[in-house]
PDB file of C-alpha atoms and ligand atoms in Angstrom:
ATOM      1  CA  MET A   1      32.832  -6.363  -5.679  1.00 61.00           C
ATOM      2  CA  PRO A   2      34.987  -3.330  -6.619  1.00 63.00           C
ATOM      3  CA  ARG A   3      33.843  -0.962  -3.952  1.00 69.00           C
ATOM      4  CA  GLY A   4      37.007   1.121  -4.196  1.00 69.00           C
ATOM      5  CA  ASP A   5      36.388   1.826  -7.830  1.00 68.00           C
ATOM      6  CA  GLY A   6      32.934   3.009  -7.011  1.00 65.00           C
ATOM      7  CA  THR A   7      34.212   6.375  -5.759  1.00 62.00           C
ATOM      8  CA  GLY A   8      34.782   8.216  -9.001  1.00 62.00           C
ATOM      9  CA  PRO A   9      33.228   8.020 -12.406  1.00 64.00           C
ATOM     10  CA  ALA A  10      33.570   4.284 -12.083  1.00 60.00           C
ATOM     11  CA  GLY A  11      30.898   4.511  -9.419  1.00 55.00           C
ATOM     12  CA  ALA A  12      28.267   5.193 -11.978  1.00 55.00           C
ATOM     13  CA  GLY A  13      29.735   2.504 -14.115  1.00 56.00           C
ATOM     14  CA  ALA A  14      29.781  -0.008 -11.327  1.00 54.00           C
ATOM     15  CA  GLY A  15      26.287   0.904 -10.296  1.00 57.00           C
ATOM     16  CA  THR A  16      25.031   0.616 -13.798  1.00 54.00           C
ATOM     17  CA  GLY A  17      26.878  -2.610 -14.209  1.00 56.00           C
ATOM     18  CA  MET A  18      25.361  -4.098 -11.116  1.00 56.00           C
ATOM     19  CA  GLY A  19      21.942  -2.876 -12.070  1.00 57.00           C
ATOM     20  CA  ARG A  20      22.224  -4.293 -15.508  1.00 56.00           C
ATOM     21  CA  GLY A  21      23.673  -7.483 -14.165  1.00 55.00           C
ATOM     22  CA  ARG A  22      20.856  -7.980 -11.732  1.00 56.00           C
ATOM     23  CA  GLY A  23      18.185  -6.980 -14.154  1.00 52.00           C
ATOM     24  CA  GLY A  24      19.719  -9.030 -16.883  1.00 48.00           C
ATOM     25  CA  GLN A  25      19.832 -12.121 -14.739  1.00 47.00           C
ATOM     26  CA  GLY A  26      16.344 -11.742 -13.374  1.00 49.00           C
ATOM     27  CA  GLN A  27      14.788 -10.824 -16.653  1.00 49.00           C
ATOM     28  CA  GLY A  28      16.798 -13.429 -18.446  1.00 47.00           C
ATOM     29  CA  ARG A  29      15.537 -16.195 -16.239  1.00 49.00           C
ATOM     30  CA  MET A  30      11.976 -15.011 -16.066  1.00 51.00           C
ATOM     31  CA  GLY A  31      11.916 -14.066 -19.706  1.00 46.00           C
ATOM     32  CA  GLY A  32      13.283 -17.453 -20.592  1.00 42.00           C
ATOM     33  CA  ASN A  33      10.602 -19.232 -18.682  1.00 47.00           C
ATOM     34  CA  LYS A  34       7.889 -17.064 -20.110  1.00 46.00           C
ATOM     35  CA  ALA A  35       9.315 -17.295 -23.572  1.00 45.00           C
ATOM     36  CA  GLY A  36       9.451 -21.044 -23.205  1.00 42.00           C
ATOM     37  CA  ALA A  37       5.784 -21.070 -22.358  1.00 44.00           C
ATOM     38  CA  GLY A  38       5.079 -18.844 -25.324  1.00 41.00           C
ATOM     39  CA  PRO A  39       4.035 -21.437 -27.895  1.00 47.00           C
ATOM     40  CA  SER A  40       1.632 -23.055 -25.449  1.00 59.00           C
ATOM     41  CA  GLY A  41       0.955 -19.873 -23.548  1.00 84.00           C
ATOM     42  CA  TYR A  42      -1.642 -18.468 -25.856  1.00 91.00           C
ATOM     43  CA  CYS A  43      -5.375 -18.459 -25.825  1.00 94.00           C
ATOM     44  CA  VAL A  44      -7.206 -18.392 -29.093  1.00 95.00           C
ATOM     45  CA  CYS A  45     -10.658 -17.089 -29.854  1.00 96.00           C
ATOM     46  CA  PRO A  46     -12.790 -19.790 -31.438  1.00 96.00           C
ATOM     47  CA  LYS A  47     -14.881 -17.179 -33.183  1.00 96.00           C
ATOM     48  CA  CYS A  48     -12.478 -14.783 -34.778  1.00 97.00           C
ATOM     49  CA  GLY A  49      -9.196 -16.539 -34.198  1.00 96.00           C
ATOM     50  CA  GLU A  50      -7.688 -13.742 -32.164  1.00 96.00           C
ATOM     51  CA  ARG A  51      -4.738 -14.892 -30.123  1.00 94.00           C
ATOM     52  CA  VAL A  52      -3.727 -13.363 -26.830  1.00 92.00           C
ATOM     53  CA  PRO A  53      -0.920 -14.328 -24.485  1.00 91.00           C
ATOM     54  CA  HIS A  54      -2.205 -16.628 -21.817  1.00 89.00           C
ATOM     55  CA  ARG A  55      -1.927 -15.289 -18.315  1.00 84.00           C
ATOM     56  CA  VAL A  56      -0.664 -17.727 -15.767  1.00 85.00           C
ATOM     57  CA  GLY A  57      -3.344 -18.389 -13.185  1.00 88.00           C
ATOM     58  CA  THR A  58      -6.138 -17.309 -15.486  1.00 88.00           C
ATOM     59  CA  PRO A  59      -7.760 -20.063 -17.504  1.00 90.00           C
ATOM     60  CA  CYS A  60      -8.311 -19.260 -21.135  1.00 93.00           C
ATOM     61  CA  TYR A  61     -12.030 -19.806 -20.804  1.00 93.00           C
ATOM     62  CA  GLU A  62     -12.107 -17.041 -18.228  1.00 93.00           C
ATOM     63  CA  MET A  63     -10.553 -14.639 -20.661  1.00 93.00           C
ATOM     64  CA  LYS A  64     -12.538 -12.750 -23.229  1.00 94.00           C
ATOM     65  CA  CYS A  65     -11.529 -12.029 -26.740  1.00 95.00           C
ATOM     66  CA  PRO A  66     -10.458  -8.389 -27.036  1.00 95.00           C
ATOM     67  CA  LYS A  67     -12.024  -8.245 -30.474  1.00 96.00           C
ATOM     68  CA  CYS A  68     -15.363  -9.963 -30.236  1.00 97.00           C
ATOM     69  CA  GLY A  69     -15.694 -10.666 -26.530  1.00 96.00           C
ATOM     70  CA  ALA A  70     -16.111 -14.392 -26.941  1.00 97.00           C
ATOM     71  CA  LYS A  71     -14.616 -16.756 -24.431  1.00 96.00           C
ATOM     72  CA  MET A  72     -11.145 -17.766 -25.314  1.00 94.00           C
ATOM     73  CA  ALA A  73     -10.031 -21.357 -25.628  1.00 94.00           C
ATOM     74  CA  ARG A  74      -6.670 -22.894 -25.148  1.00 90.00           C
ATOM     75  CA  GLU A  75      -4.628 -23.011 -28.254  1.00 86.00           C
TER      76      GLU A  75
HETATM   77 ZN1   ZN B 101     -12.792 -13.141 -31.027  1.00 95.07          ZN
END
């Protein structure tokens, strides 16, 4: 990478660029996966119909509706 350019004002630029690049890649991948699981990644309350994003590793029936406190079900 352009280490030489990282001495002057370009240093901030390079640093920012790297940071953004890394973050962008990581978030892009993770976000993509999570976004892909979006449609099926929701739990729905059978009582009031409230929908909440499903947390990986936590079954919907172990989640409680934030509105009425009922057990959530998989959408
Ligand atoms: Zn509810």
